[in-house]
C-alpha positions in Angstrom: -2.9 18.4 36.0 -4.6 17.8 32.6 -6.5 14.6 31.7 -3.5 13.0 30.0 -1.4 13.5 33.0 -4.1 11.9 35.2 -4.4 8.9 32.8 -0.6 8.3 32.9 -0.4 8.7 36.7 -3.1 6.0 37.0 -1.5 3.8 34.4 1.8 3.7 36.2 0.1 2.3 39.3 -2.1 0.0 37.3 0.8 -1.6 35.4 2.6 -2.4 38.7 -0.5 -4.0 40.1 -1.0 -6.1 37.0 2.6 -7.3 37.0 2.2 -8.6 40.5 -1.0 -10.4 39.6 0.1 -12.0 36.3 3.9 -12.4 35.7 5.3 -12.2 32.2 5.9 -16.0 32.1 2.2 -16.6 32.4 1.4 -14.1 29.5 4.0 -15.8 27.3 2.1 -19.1 27.6 -0.8 -17.7 25.7 -1.7 -19.6 22.5 -1.5 -16.2 20.6 2.3 -16.1 21.1 2.5 -19.1 18.6 0.4 -17.5 15.9 1.8 -15.5 13.0 0.9 -11.8 13.2 -1.9 -10.4 11.0 -0.3 -7.5 9.3 -1.7 -4.1 10.0 0.4 -2.6 7.2 -0.9 -5.1 4.7 -4.6 -4.6 5.6 -4.3 -0.8 5.6 -2.9 -0.8 2.0 -5.3 -3.5 0.7 -7.4 -1.8 -2.0 -10.3 -4.1 -1.3 -10.6 -2.7 2.2 -11.6 0.8 3.3 -8.6 2.0 5.1 -10.8 2.6 8.2 -9.6 1.5 11.6 -13.0 1.2 13.2 -13.0 1.6 17.0 -15.0 0.0 19.8 -15.2 2.5 22.6 -17.8 2.7 25.3 -16.9 6.1 26.8 -14.3 8.8 26.9 -13.2 11.4 29.4 -14.5 14.2 27.1 -17.8 12.7 26.1 -18.7 10.4 29.0 -20.8 7.4 28.1 -21.0 7.0 24.3 -22.6 3.6 24.0 -22.7 1.0 26.8 -25.6 -1.0 25.4 -23.9 -3.1 22.7 -21.6 -6.1 22.8 -18.1 -6.0 21.4 -18.8 -9.2 19.4 -21.7 -7.8 17.4 -20.0 -4.5 16.7 -16.6 -5.7 15.6 -18.0 -8.5 13.5 -20.0 -5.9 11.5 -16.9 -3.8 11.2 -14.9 -6.7 9.8 -17.6 -7.9 7.5 -18.1 -4.4 6.0 -14.4 -3.9 5.1 -12.7 -2.4 8.1 -8.9 -2.5 7.6 -8.4 -3.0 11.3 -10.4 -2.8 14.5 -9.3 -0.7 17.5 -10.3 -1.9 20.9 -10.0 0.3 24.0 -8.7 -1.7 27.0 -8.3 1.2 29.5 -10.8 0.6 32.3 -10.9 3.8 34.4 -11.2 6.4 31.7 -12.7 4.6 28.7 -14.7 1.7 30.2 -12.7 -0.9 28.2 -11.3 -4.2 29.3 -8.9 -7.0 28.3 -12.0 -9.2 27.8 -13.2 -6.8 25.1 -10.1 -7.5 23.0 -10.2 -11.2 23.7 -13.8 -11.4 22.6 -13.0 -9.3 19.5 -10.2 -11.7 18.6 -12.5 -14.6 18.8 -14.9 -13.3 16.1 -12.8 -11.3 13.5 -9.9 -12.0 11.2 -8.7 -8.5 10.5 -5.9 -6.9 12.6 -6.7 -5.6 16.1 -5.1 -2.5 17.6 -4.8 -2.5 21.3 -5.8 1.1 22.1 -4.0 1.7 25.3 -1.7 4.2 27.0 1.4 2.0 26.8 4.4 3.0 29.0 5.9 -0.4 29.7 7.1 -3.6 27.9 4.7 -5.6 30.1 1.7 -4.0 28.4 3.0 -5.1 25.0 3.3 -8.7 26.3 -0.3 -8.3 27.4 -1.3 -7.2 24.0 0.4 -10.2 22.4 -1.2 -12.5 24.9 -4.7 -11.1 24.0 -4.3 -11.6 20.3 -3.6 -7.9 19.4 -1.5 -7.4 16.2 -0.6 -3.7 16.6 -0.1 -1.4 19.5 -0.3 2.3 19.9 2.7 4.3 21.1 1.8 7.9 22.0 4.7 10.4 21.5 3.1 12.8 24.0 3.7 10.5 26.9 7.0 8.9 25.9 10.5 10.3 25.6 11.9 9.6 22.1 14.4 7.0 23.1 11.9 5.2 25.3 9.4 5.1 22.4 12.1 3.6 20.2 12.9 1.0 22.8 9.2 0.0 23.2 8.9 -0.1 19.4 11.9 -2.4 19.1 10.5 -4.7 21.8 7.2 -4.8 19.9 9.0 -5.8 16.7 10.8 -8.6 18.6 7.4 -10.1 19.3 6.4 -9.9 15.6 3.8 -7.2 16.1 3.5 -3.8 14.5 3.4 -0.2 15.7 1.1 2.8 15.2 2.8 5.9 16.6 0.6 8.8 17.5 1.7 12.4 17.3 -0.1 15.7 17.9 2.4 18.2 16.5 5.6 18.7 14.5 7.9 18.5 17.5 6.7 15.1 18.4 6.9 13.9 14.8 10.5 15.2 14.2 11.7 13.5 17.3 10.4 10.1 16.4 11.4 9.0 12.9 12.3 5.5 14.1 12.6 2.7 11.5 10.8 0.3 13.9 7.5 2.2 13.4 5.0 1.0 10.7 2.5 3.8 10.7 2.3 7.4 12.0 -1.1 8.5 13.3 -1.9 12.2 13.5 -4.4 12.7 16.3 -6.6 15.6 15.5 -7.7 15.7 19.1 -5.5 17.5 21.5 -5.2 15.1 24.4 -4.7 18.0 26.8 -7.7 20.1 25.8 -9.7 17.6 23.8 -10.3 20.1 21.1 -10.4 18.6 17.6 -9.1 20.1 14.3 -8.5 18.3 11.0 -6.0 21.0 10.2 -3.5 19.0 12.3 -3.5 16.2 9.8 -3.4 18.5 6.8 -0.4 20.5 8.2 1.6 17.4 9.3 1.0 15.3 6.2 3.9 16.7 4.2 6.2 16.2 7.1 5.7 12.5 7.5 8.3 10.5 5.6 7.0 8.3 2.8 8.2 5.1 4.4 5.5 5.4 7.0 1.8 4.8 6.4 -0.1 7.9 7.3 -3.1 7.6 9.5 -5.5 10.4 10.5 -7.2 10.0 13.9 -10.4 11.6 15.4 -12.8 14.2 14.0 -13.7 12.2 10.9 -17.5 12.3 10.5 -18.2 12.1 6.8 -16.9 10.3 3.7 -15.8 13.5 1.9 -13.3 14.1 4.7 -11.7 10.7 3.9 -11.4 11.6 0.3 -9.8 14.9 1.2 -7.4 13.2 3.6 -6.4 10.7 0.8 -5.4 13.7 -1.3 -2.9 14.5 1.5 -1.5 11.0 1.4 -3.4 9.4 4.2 -4.2 5.7 3.9 -5.6 5.0 7.3 -8.5 6.6 9.1 -9.3 5.9 12.8 -12.9 6.4 13.5 -14.8 5.4 16.7 -17.3 7.9 18.1 -19.0 8.5 14.8 -20.1 4.9 14.7 -20.4 4.1 18.5 -22.8 7.0 19.1 -25.4 5.1 17.1 -27.6 2.5 18.7 -26.3 0.0 16.1 -22.6 1.0 15.4 -22.1 -1.9 13.0 -25.1 -0.8 10.9 -23.8 2.8 11.0 -20.4 1.6 9.8 -21.9 -0.4 6.9 -23.9 2.6 5.7 -20.8 4.8 6.0 -18.6 2.4 3.9 -21.4 2.0 1.3 -21.5 5.8 0.9 -17.7 5.9 0.7 -17.5 3.3 -2.0 -20.3 5.0 -4.0 -18.5 8.4 -3.8 -15.1 6.8 -4.7 -16.8 5.2 -7.8 -18.3 8.5 -8.8 -15.0 10.2 -8.4 -13.3 7.5 -10.5 -15.9 7.7 -13.2 -15.9 11.5 -13.5 -12.2 12.0 -12.7 -13.1 15.2 -11.1 -12.8 16.4 -7.4 -15.8 15.7 -5.4 
């Protein structure tokens, strides 16, 4: 059994436990159900923003503890202030050290969209996301049959939220061209082996229909990579570990975005490839 299988096995049990503790009727009473959604699509395509989905992540199965010394409030506030197009918050407890409280605390201090980074297998988790103030959810093609993914996406839309669908290969992509999806994320990390290759994004870029926003996930460590990915049509870039591994992730993000803007300006002025 690989790590992804272990996560889903645990998630099935976890969701059933959570349903018993907090019924959907309680989740639906959250004040966030009455608020208009903050558009993930709009922020990702806003030229005044960076296109970066900056992630708050304490640990991962492949790296262990990444950073457990900082608070979610201080990190995501810096992300938002420095131009993140969205913030991704891990809520998985067992494998990533996240929590619902992390997302709730993030919602209290930022105005940009929040992605609930979770292994979603049930409509209940989408209700949870809405009740926490998340604006967009992640649906992973590797763990969902195509028709099940479509049904979860449709349910998400019925709540006024948006969907980032994650794929790892051409087979997953071709099976999931659903109109309910807003953005398609290409995960450069193989969730079964945890090996990372940006070639995954480059190879799949031309296969993603233009009606979807293209997002590249994982393995992005420098600003030149973002400019290269933009040449392949990517508008979103999910980055977490590159910032979280620093003692001050917000400061690291600020330095990264400043360098990105300087390089973009230089590229615009010279009109030559960097």
